[in-house]
Tab-separated table of C-alpha atoms in Angstrom:
chain	number	residue	atom	x	y	z
A	1237	MET	CA	0.000	0.000	0.000
A	1238	LYS	CA	2.713	2.430	0.989
A	1239	LYS	CA	5.959	2.412	-0.930
A	1240	ASN	CA	9.346	2.432	0.679
A	1241	LEU	CA	10.403	6.005	0.228
A	1242	SER	CA	13.735	7.701	0.533
A	1243	ILE	CA	13.789	10.253	3.303
A	1244	LEU	CA	16.391	12.907	3.761
A	1245	LEU	CA	16.922	13.616	7.435
A	1246	GLY	CA	17.855	17.132	8.441
A	1247	ALA	CA	20.050	18.152	11.290
A	1248	PHE	CA	18.902	16.334	14.411
A	1249	CYS	CA	19.256	18.819	17.225
A	1250	CYS	CA	16.212	17.872	19.279
A	1251	THR	CA	13.511	15.241	19.461
A	1252	LEU	CA	11.515	16.761	16.621
A	1253	ALA	CA	13.986	16.921	13.762
A	1254	PRO	CA	13.110	18.673	10.506
A	1255	PHE	CA	13.264	16.540	7.383
A	1256	VAL	CA	12.250	16.487	3.736
A	1257	PHE	CA	9.645	13.966	2.594
A	1258	ALA	CA	9.008	12.327	-0.741
A	1259	GLU	CA	5.486	12.233	-2.177
A	1260	LYS	CA	4.048	10.073	0.577
A	1261	TYR	CA	4.560	10.283	4.298
A	1262	GLN	CA	6.059	7.225	5.943
A	1263	THR	CA	6.483	6.430	9.619
A	1264	ILE	CA	10.208	6.074	10.216
A	1265	ASP	CA	12.808	5.427	12.866
A	1266	LEU	CA	14.342	8.737	13.874
A	1267	PRO	CA	17.906	8.844	15.147
A	1268	LYS	CA	18.080	7.735	18.747
A	1269	GLU	CA	16.731	10.396	21.078
A	1270	ASN	CA	19.324	12.235	23.040
A	1271	ALA	CA	19.954	11.329	26.673
A	1272	LYS	CA	17.887	14.251	27.942
A	1273	THR	CA	14.823	13.094	26.014
A	1274	LEU	CA	15.210	9.482	27.125
A	1275	LYS	CA	15.610	10.555	30.722
A	1276	ARG	CA	12.533	12.753	30.545
A	1277	TYR	CA	10.155	10.307	28.887
A	1278	GLY	CA	11.696	6.997	29.871
A	1279	ALA	CA	11.152	5.423	26.453
A	1280	GLU	CA	12.252	5.551	22.854
A	1281	LEU	CA	9.362	7.234	21.108
A	1282	TYR	CA	10.036	6.767	17.394
A	1283	ILE	CA	10.552	3.110	16.507
A	1284	ALA	CA	8.523	2.274	13.408
A	1285	SER	CA	8.773	-1.481	13.918
A	1286	LYS	CA	7.186	-1.144	17.370
A	1287	ALA	CA	4.301	1.037	16.200
A	1288	ASN	CA	0.800	-0.468	16.044
A	1289	ALA	CA	1.679	-2.350	19.186
A	1290	TYR	CA	-1.846	-3.339	20.166
A	1291	PRO	CA	-5.014	-4.411	18.354
A	1292	ILE	CA	-7.484	-1.583	17.782
A	1293	PRO	CA	-10.983	-2.386	19.061
A	1294	HIS	CA	-13.656	-2.095	16.370
A	1295	VAL	CA	-15.622	1.067	16.941
A	1296	LEU	CA	-18.946	-0.765	16.556
A	1297	ASN	CA	-18.173	-3.428	19.175
A	1298	ARG	CA	-20.643	-3.089	22.024
A	1299	LEU	CA	-18.865	-1.983	25.162
A	1300	ASP	CA	-20.549	-4.797	27.135
A	1301	GLY	CA	-18.995	-7.354	24.778
A	1302	ASN	CA	-22.328	-8.552	23.400
A	1303	GLY	CA	-21.912	-8.249	19.655
A	1304	LYS	CA	-21.844	-5.185	17.434
A	1305	ILE	CA	-23.897	-2.064	16.900
A	1306	GLU	CA	-25.879	-2.633	13.690
A	1307	THR	CA	-27.882	0.552	13.073
A	1308	ALA	CA	-27.614	4.321	13.379
A	1309	GLN	CA	-30.420	4.224	15.941
A	1310	GLU	CA	-28.488	1.780	18.121
A	1311	TRP	CA	-25.392	3.955	17.755
A	1312	ASN	CA	-27.224	7.083	18.911
A	1313	ASN	CA	-29.219	5.388	21.671
A	1314	ILE	CA	-26.608	3.008	23.072
A	1315	ALA	CA	-22.991	3.309	21.950
A	1316	ARG	CA	-22.575	7.062	21.636
A	1317	ASN	CA	-23.747	7.856	25.159
A	1318	LYS	CA	-21.516	5.182	26.698
A	1319	ILE	CA	-18.483	6.469	24.832
A	1320	LEU	CA	-19.146	10.039	25.939
A	1321	LYS	CA	-19.597	8.905	29.540
A	1322	PHE	CA	-16.246	7.103	29.435
A	1323	TYR	CA	-14.408	10.185	28.211
A	1324	GLN	CA	-16.180	12.359	30.758
A	1325	THR	CA	-15.463	10.130	33.755
A	1326	GLN	CA	-12.125	8.549	32.814
A	1327	VAL	CA	-10.235	10.861	30.453
A	1328	TYR	CA	-10.996	14.595	30.270
A	1329	GLY	CA	-13.566	15.373	32.956
A	1330	ALA	CA	-17.067	16.821	32.750
A	1331	ILE	CA	-17.904	19.985	30.806
A	1332	PRO	CA	-19.187	22.791	33.071
A	1333	PRO	CA	-22.886	23.574	32.734
A	1334	ARG	CA	-24.418	26.511	30.931
A	1335	PRO	CA	-24.462	29.253	33.580
A	1336	LYS	CA	-27.707	30.280	35.217
A	1337	SER	CA	-27.301	33.749	33.666
A	1338	LEU	CA	-25.633	34.369	30.306
A	1339	LYS	CA	-25.344	37.848	28.784
A	1340	PHE	CA	-23.640	39.201	25.678
A	1341	GLU	CA	-22.439	42.792	26.004
A	1342	LEU	CA	-21.406	44.531	22.784
A	1343	VAL	CA	-18.294	46.508	23.732
A	1344	GLU	CA	-17.198	47.692	20.259
A	1345	SER	CA	-18.354	47.403	16.666
A	1346	SER	CA	-17.653	48.655	13.168
A	1347	ASP	CA	-19.528	48.235	9.902
A	1348	ASN	CA	-16.362	49.091	7.981
A	1349	ALA	CA	-13.743	46.654	9.271
A	1350	LEU	CA	-10.932	45.008	7.297
A	1351	ASP	CA	-10.863	47.804	4.711
A	1352	GLY	CA	-14.629	47.847	4.417
A	1353	LYS	CA	-15.034	44.140	3.739
A	1354	ALA	CA	-16.416	43.059	7.095
A	1355	ILE	CA	-18.520	43.879	10.102
A	1356	ARG	CA	-16.525	43.658	13.323
A	1357	ARG	CA	-18.142	43.083	16.698
A	1358	GLN	CA	-16.438	42.607	20.029
A	1359	TYR	CA	-18.549	41.026	22.725
A	1360	LYS	CA	-18.040	40.408	26.397
A	1361	ILE	CA	-19.623	37.098	27.355
A	1362	ILE	CA	-20.805	37.465	30.947
A	1363	SER	CA	-21.581	34.242	32.830
A	1364	THR	CA	-23.082	34.276	36.295
A	1365	ASP	CA	-23.762	31.354	38.596
A	1366	LYS	CA	-23.831	30.454	42.294
A	1367	PHE	CA	-20.369	31.731	43.189
A	1368	GLY	CA	-20.025	34.834	41.041
A	1369	THR	CA	-19.529	36.243	37.556
A	1370	PHE	CA	-16.947	35.436	34.887
A	1371	GLU	CA	-16.231	37.398	31.687
A	1372	PHE	CA	-14.248	36.840	28.497
A	1373	LEU	CA	-13.994	38.659	25.166
A	1374	VAL	CA	-14.977	37.341	21.745
A	1375	LEU	CA	-13.944	38.922	18.435
A	1376	LEU	CA	-16.434	38.403	15.604
A	1377	TYR	CA	-16.019	39.235	11.910
A	1378	ILE	CA	-18.946	38.913	9.491
A	1379	PRO	CA	-18.500	39.288	5.697
A	1380	LYS	CA	-20.298	42.139	3.939
A	1381	ASN	CA	-20.061	40.706	0.418
A	1382	ILE	CA	-22.795	38.047	0.686
A	1383	ASP	CA	-26.561	37.841	0.433
A	1384	GLY	CA	-28.184	35.911	3.254
A	1385	LYS	CA	-26.609	34.406	6.320
A	1386	ALA	CA	-22.947	33.491	6.673
A	1387	PRO	CA	-21.546	30.126	7.824
A	1388	ALA	CA	-19.047	30.600	10.630
A	1389	PHE	CA	-15.838	29.168	12.081
A	1390	VAL	CA	-15.330	29.218	15.861
A	1391	TYR	CA	-11.614	29.213	16.568
A	1392	PRO	CA	-10.067	29.637	20.049
A	1393	ASN	CA	-6.666	31.295	19.758
A	1394	PHE	CA	-3.433	30.967	21.722
A	1395	TRP	CA	-2.136	34.525	22.207
A	1396	GLY	CA	-5.139	36.832	22.286
A	1397	ASN	CA	-7.553	38.452	19.850
A	1398	TYR	CA	-5.129	41.329	19.234
A	1399	SER	CA	-2.586	38.925	17.732
A	1400	LEU	CA	-4.823	37.993	14.780
A	1401	THR	CA	-5.397	41.430	13.280
A	1402	ASP	CA	-3.614	44.770	13.209
A	1403	GLU	CA	-6.825	46.729	13.806
A	1404	LYS	CA	-6.212	49.166	16.643
A	1405	GLU	CA	-9.701	48.717	18.044
A	1406	ILE	CA	-8.793	45.278	19.393
A	1407	PRO	CA	-7.607	45.883	22.964
A	1408	LEU	CA	-4.224	44.701	24.183
A	1409	PRO	CA	-4.513	42.853	27.519
A	1410	ASP	CA	-1.917	43.505	30.176
A	1411	PHE	CA	-0.386	40.052	29.752
A	1412	ARG	CA	-0.698	36.672	28.089
A	1413	TYR	CA	0.349	33.212	29.200
A	1414	SER	CA	3.418	31.607	27.660
A	1415	GLY	CA	4.656	28.291	28.977
A	1416	GLY	CA	2.414	28.769	31.979
A	1417	LYS	CA	3.926	32.151	32.877
A	1418	LYS	CA	2.547	35.657	32.493
A	1419	VAL	CA	4.257	37.642	29.743
A	1420	LYS	CA	3.738	41.383	29.222
A	1421	ILE	CA	2.220	42.200	25.827
A	1422	LYS	CA	3.842	44.773	23.566
A	1423	GLU	CA	2.197	46.834	20.832
A	1424	LYS	CA	4.447	45.260	18.188
A	1425	GLU	CA	2.695	41.927	18.816
A	1426	ARG	CA	-0.542	43.277	17.363
A	1427	GLY	CA	-1.395	41.263	14.254
A	1428	SER	CA	1.787	39.229	14.661
A	1429	ARG	CA	0.153	35.791	14.379
A	1430	ASP	CA	-1.461	34.506	11.201
A	1431	ARG	CA	-3.017	31.290	12.471
A	1432	LEU	CA	-6.479	32.685	11.699
A	1433	PRO	CA	-6.298	34.218	8.191
A	1434	VAL	CA	-9.280	36.480	8.794
A	1435	ARG	CA	-9.137	38.287	5.451
A	1436	ASP	CA	-9.012	35.036	3.471
A	1437	ILE	CA	-11.953	33.633	5.411
A	1438	ILE	CA	-14.031	36.781	4.999
A	1439	ALA	CA	-13.244	36.858	1.260
A	1440	ARG	CA	-14.732	33.371	0.931
A	1441	GLY	CA	-17.967	34.551	2.559
A	1442	PHE	CA	-17.456	32.954	5.984
A	1443	ALA	CA	-17.668	34.578	9.409
A	1444	THR	CA	-15.161	33.988	12.215
A	1445	ALA	CA	-15.428	34.110	15.998
A	1446	THR	CA	-12.349	33.840	18.181
A	1447	PHE	CA	-11.304	34.133	21.817
A	1448	ALA	CA	-8.143	33.494	23.830
A	1449	TYR	CA	-8.371	30.002	25.285
A	1450	CYS	CA	-6.462	30.954	28.428
A	1451	ASP	CA	-9.167	33.505	29.188
A	1452	VAL	CA	-11.512	30.698	30.222
A	1453	TYR	CA	-8.910	28.415	31.832
A	1454	PRO	CA	-5.270	29.537	32.167
A	1455	ASP	CA	-2.937	26.889	30.740
A	1456	LEU	CA	-0.348	26.982	33.500
A	1457	VAL	CA	1.424	23.754	32.420
A	1458	LYS	CA	3.008	22.903	35.769
A	1459	GLU	CA	-0.071	23.558	37.887
A	1460	ASP	CA	-3.801	23.564	37.374
A	1461	GLY	CA	-5.497	26.872	36.571
A	1462	ALA	CA	-8.932	25.982	37.930
A	1463	LYS	CA	-9.084	28.691	40.596
A	1464	GLN	CA	-8.573	31.389	37.948
A	1465	SER	CA	-10.954	29.807	35.464
A	1466	ILE	CA	-14.632	29.606	34.607
A	1467	TYR	CA	-14.999	26.953	37.310
A	1468	LYS	CA	-14.838	29.565	40.056
A	1469	ILE	CA	-18.443	30.572	39.414
A	1470	PHE	CA	-19.620	26.953	39.805
A	1471	HIS	CA	-17.458	25.718	42.713
A	1472	LYS	CA	-16.547	27.361	45.995
A	1473	ASP	CA	-13.048	25.887	45.789
A	1474	PRO	CA	-12.235	24.812	42.201
A	1475	LYS	CA	-9.495	22.216	42.186
A	1476	TYR	CA	-7.933	19.398	40.259
A	1477	PRO	CA	-9.266	16.858	39.274
A	1478	GLU	CA	-12.874	18.011	39.513
A	1479	CYS	CA	-12.231	21.063	37.325
A	1480	MET	CA	-10.314	20.134	34.191
A	1481	PRO	CA	-8.947	22.291	31.334
A	1482	PHE	CA	-10.223	20.575	28.172
A	1483	PRO	CA	-13.865	20.683	29.312
A	1484	ALA	CA	-13.415	24.370	30.208
A	1485	TRP	CA	-11.983	25.218	26.785
A	1486	ALA	CA	-14.821	23.274	25.151
A	1487	TRP	CA	-17.252	25.217	27.366
A	1488	GLY	CA	-15.791	28.420	25.901
A	1489	ASN	CA	-16.513	27.191	22.363
A	1490	MET	CA	-20.069	26.381	23.392
A	1491	ARG	CA	-20.683	29.820	24.856
A	1492	VAL	CA	-19.455	31.360	21.598
A	1493	MET	CA	-22.033	29.224	19.801
A	1494	ASP	CA	-24.637	30.670	22.184
A	1495	LEU	CA	-23.475	34.133	21.120
A	1496	LEU	CA	-23.648	33.278	17.409
A	1497	GLN	CA	-27.240	32.157	17.859
A	1498	THR	CA	-28.091	35.759	18.726
A	1499	GLN	CA	-26.524	37.134	15.530
A	1500	PRO	CA	-29.034	37.522	12.665
A	1501	GLU	CA	-26.276	37.460	10.021
A	1502	ILE	CA	-25.000	33.992	11.043
A	1503	ASP	CA	-26.299	30.697	9.657
A	1504	CYS	CA	-26.270	28.686	12.887
A	1505	ASP	CA	-26.926	25.444	11.026
A	1506	LYS	CA	-23.494	25.899	9.445
A	1507	VAL	CA	-21.057	26.555	12.272
A	1508	ALA	CA	-17.690	24.784	12.512
A	1509	VAL	CA	-15.444	24.443	15.532
A	1510	VAL	CA	-11.737	24.508	14.659
A	1511	GLY	CA	-8.705	23.872	16.810
A	1512	HIS	CA	-4.962	23.407	16.476
A	1513	SER	CA	-2.826	21.161	18.696
A	1514	ARG	CA	-4.308	21.079	22.230
A	1515	LEU	CA	-7.185	23.100	20.860
A	1516	GLY	CA	-7.608	20.473	18.139
A	1517	LYS	CA	-8.241	18.018	20.974
A	1518	THR	CA	-10.652	20.606	22.347
A	1519	ALA	CA	-12.475	20.887	19.013
A	1520	ILE	CA	-13.093	17.131	19.010
A	1521	ILE	CA	-14.401	17.244	22.578
A	1522	THR	CA	-16.591	20.234	21.753
A	1523	GLY	CA	-18.128	18.585	18.710
A	1524	ALA	CA	-18.601	15.287	20.515
A	1525	TYR	CA	-20.656	16.841	23.299
A	1526	ASP	CA	-22.375	19.692	21.429
A	1527	THR	CA	-24.191	18.631	18.271
A	1528	ARG	CA	-24.984	22.232	17.353
A	1529	PHE	CA	-21.574	22.278	15.649
A	1530	ALA	CA	-22.169	20.878	12.161
A	1531	TYR	CA	-18.472	20.625	11.311
A	1532	VAL	CA	-15.512	19.618	13.506
A	1533	ILE	CA	-11.922	20.336	12.455
A	1534	ALA	CA	-8.947	18.920	14.370
A	1535	ASN	CA	-5.590	20.197	13.146
A	1536	ASN	CA	-2.397	18.475	14.363
A	1537	SER	CA	-4.275	17.269	17.456
A	1538	GLY	CA	-2.052	14.232	18.070
A	1539	CYS	CA	-2.106	12.144	21.248
A	1540	MET	CA	-5.455	12.297	23.044
A	1541	GLY	CA	-6.788	14.099	19.974
A	1542	ASP	CA	-7.224	12.060	16.780
A	1543	ALA	CA	-4.079	9.868	17.008
A	1544	LEU	CA	-4.479	6.313	18.269
A	1545	SER	CA	-2.848	5.815	21.671
A	1546	LYS	CA	-2.529	2.057	21.151
A	1547	ARG	CA	-0.220	2.738	18.188
A	1548	LYS	CA	2.644	3.737	20.527
A	1549	TYR	CA	4.525	6.188	18.326
A	1550	GLY	CA	5.418	9.796	19.181
A	1551	GLU	CA	3.722	11.500	22.100
A	1552	ASN	CA	1.921	9.124	24.421
A	1553	ILE	CA	-0.215	9.027	27.543
A	1554	HIS	CA	2.824	8.803	29.817
A	1555	ALA	CA	4.354	11.922	28.245
A	1556	ILE	CA	1.178	13.925	28.895
A	1557	ALA	CA	-0.011	12.515	32.222
A	1558	ASN	CA	3.326	12.072	34.006
A	1559	VAL	CA	5.809	14.447	32.390
A	1560	THR	CA	4.559	17.375	30.337
A	1561	PHE	CA	0.980	18.427	31.084
A	1562	LEU	CA	0.164	16.916	34.461
A	1563	TYR	CA	-3.252	18.566	34.750
A	1564	TRP	CA	-4.690	17.878	31.313
A	1565	LEU	CA	-6.074	14.391	31.979
A	1566	LEU	CA	-7.933	12.851	34.877
A	1567	PRO	CA	-5.758	10.888	37.350
A	1568	GLN	CA	-7.500	7.708	36.158
A	1569	MET	CA	-5.535	7.931	32.899
A	1570	LYS	CA	-2.225	7.361	34.648
A	1571	LYS	CA	-2.925	3.632	34.813
A	1572	TYR	CA	-2.750	3.529	31.005
A	1573	ALA	CA	0.646	5.248	30.830
A	1574	ASN	CA	2.986	2.765	29.101
A	1575	ASN	CA	0.032	0.403	29.425
A	1576	GLU	CA	-2.042	1.379	26.397
A	1577	GLY	CA	-3.005	-2.215	25.692
A	1578	GLU	CA	-5.429	-2.037	28.608
A	1579	LEU	CA	-7.336	0.956	27.219
A	1580	PRO	CA	-10.921	-0.183	26.641
A	1581	LEU	CA	-11.448	2.582	24.053
A	1582	ASP	CA	-9.182	4.650	21.833
A	1583	GLN	CA	-9.489	8.034	20.147
A	1584	HIS	CA	-11.394	6.687	17.142
A	1585	HIS	CA	-14.324	6.103	19.494
A	1586	LEU	CA	-14.468	9.790	20.366
A	1587	LEU	CA	-14.123	10.810	16.715
A	1588	ALA	CA	-16.979	8.454	15.860
A	1589	THR	CA	-19.374	10.300	18.179
A	1590	ILE	CA	-19.284	13.190	15.693
A	1591	ALA	CA	-21.086	11.047	13.066
A	1592	PRO	CA	-22.954	11.861	10.888
A	1593	ARG	CA	-21.693	15.455	10.951
A	1594	MET	CA	-18.700	16.769	8.997
A	1595	LEU	CA	-15.269	15.818	10.334
A	1596	TYR	CA	-11.831	16.947	9.109
A	1597	CYS	CA	-8.481	15.798	10.525
A	1598	ALA	CA	-5.203	17.323	9.352
A	1599	SER	CA	-1.513	16.514	9.860
A	1600	ALA	CA	1.910	17.922	8.976
A	1601	THR	CA	4.971	16.028	7.724
A	1602	GLU	CA	7.377	17.388	10.337
A	1603	ASP	CA	4.940	16.990	13.214
A	1604	VAL	CA	6.296	13.564	14.157
A	1605	TRP	CA	5.395	14.081	17.828
A	1606	ALA	CA	1.704	14.082	16.809
A	1607	ASP	CA	2.161	10.918	14.668
A	1608	PRO	CA	0.522	11.769	11.315
A	1609	GLU	CA	-0.106	8.135	10.416
A	1610	GLY	CA	-1.700	7.586	13.819
A	1611	GLU	CA	-3.921	10.619	13.246
A	1612	LEU	CA	-5.129	9.225	9.923
A	1613	LEU	CA	-5.643	5.791	11.458
A	1614	GLY	CA	-7.770	7.340	14.178
A	1615	LEU	CA	-10.023	8.819	11.507
A	1616	MET	CA	-10.087	5.608	9.480
A	1617	HIS	CA	-11.104	3.498	12.469
A	1618	ALA	CA	-13.949	5.920	13.248
A	1619	CYS	CA	-15.477	5.545	9.785
A	1620	PRO	CA	-17.682	2.475	10.425
A	1621	ALA	CA	-19.827	4.673	12.670
A	1622	PHE	CA	-20.263	7.161	9.814
A	1623	ALA	CA	-21.192	4.257	7.530
A	1624	LEU	CA	-24.192	3.521	9.755
A	1625	PHE	CA	-25.609	6.847	8.547
A	1626	GLY	CA	-25.049	6.065	4.866
A	1627	ALA	CA	-21.532	7.435	4.339
A	1628	LYS	CA	-19.352	5.404	1.967
A	1629	ASN	CA	-16.365	7.431	0.763
A	1630	PHE	CA	-13.636	6.905	3.365
A	1631	PRO	CA	-9.837	7.308	3.419
A	1632	THR	CA	-7.190	4.580	3.398
A	1633	LEU	CA	-3.485	4.880	4.197
A	1634	ASP	CA	-2.948	5.835	0.571
A	1635	VAL	CA	-4.176	9.336	1.392
A	1636	LEU	CA	-0.916	10.029	3.216
A	1637	GLU	CA	0.105	11.524	-0.117
A	1638	ILE	CA	1.442	14.930	0.783
A	1639	GLU	CA	-0.721	17.969	-0.026
A	1640	LYS	CA	-3.262	15.949	-1.981
A	1641	PRO	CA	-6.295	16.270	0.314
A	1642	PHE	CA	-8.919	13.558	0.674
A	1643	HIS	CA	-12.369	15.171	0.717
A	1644	GLY	CA	-14.858	12.317	0.979
A	1645	ASP	CA	-17.557	11.658	3.540
A	1646	VAL	CA	-14.891	12.595	6.069
A	1647	ALA	CA	-11.782	14.608	5.215
A	1648	TYR	CA	-8.027	14.436	5.760
A	1649	HIS	CA	-4.850	16.016	4.499
A	1650	ILE	CA	-1.178	16.059	5.351
A	1651	ARG	CA	0.813	19.125	4.340
A	1652	LYS	CA	4.511	19.844	4.272
A	1653	GLY	CA	5.877	21.595	7.293
A	1654	LYS	CA	5.849	21.821	11.046
A	1655	HIS	CA	3.320	21.718	13.853
A	1656	ASN	CA	1.164	24.707	12.927
A	1657	ILE	CA	-2.131	25.747	11.335
A	1658	THR	CA	-1.553	27.582	8.065
A	1659	PRO	CA	-3.438	29.264	5.206
A	1660	TYR	CA	-3.094	25.973	3.301
A	1661	ASP	CA	-4.990	24.195	6.065
A	1662	TRP	CA	-7.687	26.866	6.167
A	1663	LYS	CA	-8.090	26.794	2.382
A	1664	ASN	CA	-8.857	23.097	2.549
A	1665	PHE	CA	-11.170	23.440	5.534
A	1666	MET	CA	-13.174	26.002	3.535
A	1667	ASP	CA	-13.015	23.956	0.320
A	1668	TYR	CA	-14.514	21.010	2.159
A	1669	ALA	CA	-17.245	23.170	3.653
A	1670	GLN	CA	-18.173	24.448	0.216
A	1671	LYS	CA	-18.195	20.904	-1.154
A	1672	HIS	CA	-20.852	20.186	1.469
A	1673	GLY	CA	-23.026	23.099	0.484
A	1674	TRP	CA	-21.627	25.902	2.608
A	1675	ASN	CA	-21.686	28.306	-0.333
A	1676	PRO	CA	-22.427	31.885	0.718
A	1677	LYS	CA	-23.963	33.755	-2.195
A	1678	LYS	CA	-21.869	36.747	-3.180
A	1679	LYS	CA	-23.531	40.112	-3.781
């Protein structure tokens, strides 16, 4: 199926070495990790011959062991709910509830944004519950060049709304989080990040809504951020493990959807949730638990995103739960660290809960840590659930052909380059939306 390809390795100065690929991506042995890496993770992470270490449970196997799910109705009524309960109680934690009071305060707007091509609105989402009030800002752009309502992409960002556009009306916060620490923001950072190509998206007739993910739960890396997060309005003393980050970030996406439902220019039947890296994991969680999102896009989401944990290549449960991000997963997951064979479910189960809605997974050739082949395999193993709803056009490992996207009943591409989300990725996300009828009519 996959050819043996020649691969030119670049200078290996760290675990994630840059290299040049031929036409198809191939899982390879990287040069032996340096002593620091081995000491930190306690395992060699990139041994192709040891990948696919465990059998992958069929996504339609009943969790009680009594046969297989046969129909879409059985999937929705039996399997889906059990899968979601497992991920809620054993993996990520429970998503906070919708607050008792939810308000949307318009703090700034312009009908002549982005050189006259868009409407800009900045909202403060104000959530109030038993223990107080919590606020965070959302930046919304709506295209002016279409007739009718606009489909929309909800995209949580890493640095802050100011980093995505050079428009002076976007306020600069006092600080942002970087590596878990507070970093003072400088004016020169305005518009310095292009991970959300707002002008390209608006030109295609789509709206965008974005917020800084750390505004709803600070990603402090070495400690949990629950006490500074949205959880403080629901719990008198928010603490790990009751108050987890991924559910909080997904909660933020859901509250943005609530906001979009108040906007007359937005087609709320055509709203996508998009995320990169840890926020790609978040996008999957969001779409799994909130069916209002018609389209789920996970970009470079890797381990505990769309990559299969049982494959044992690149980042793994041990690296997340015991070394790098100690507060991301529930303590229950530690028993599967270097013990993935005992996992009753794998990430394809969570991906499958998105059926029959639109699902797009994307990888990058140099993002070995995220295991591109494992990401595609996660999508492939989810496909039988989509087939229950009549879908037929699914990917195989042949679609690891670089920058030749597969746009079937689910979608996948692998692009050249590093761990990032780029205009190439966004172009394909929008192409796939338009293939599925998200075609805003231009004036």
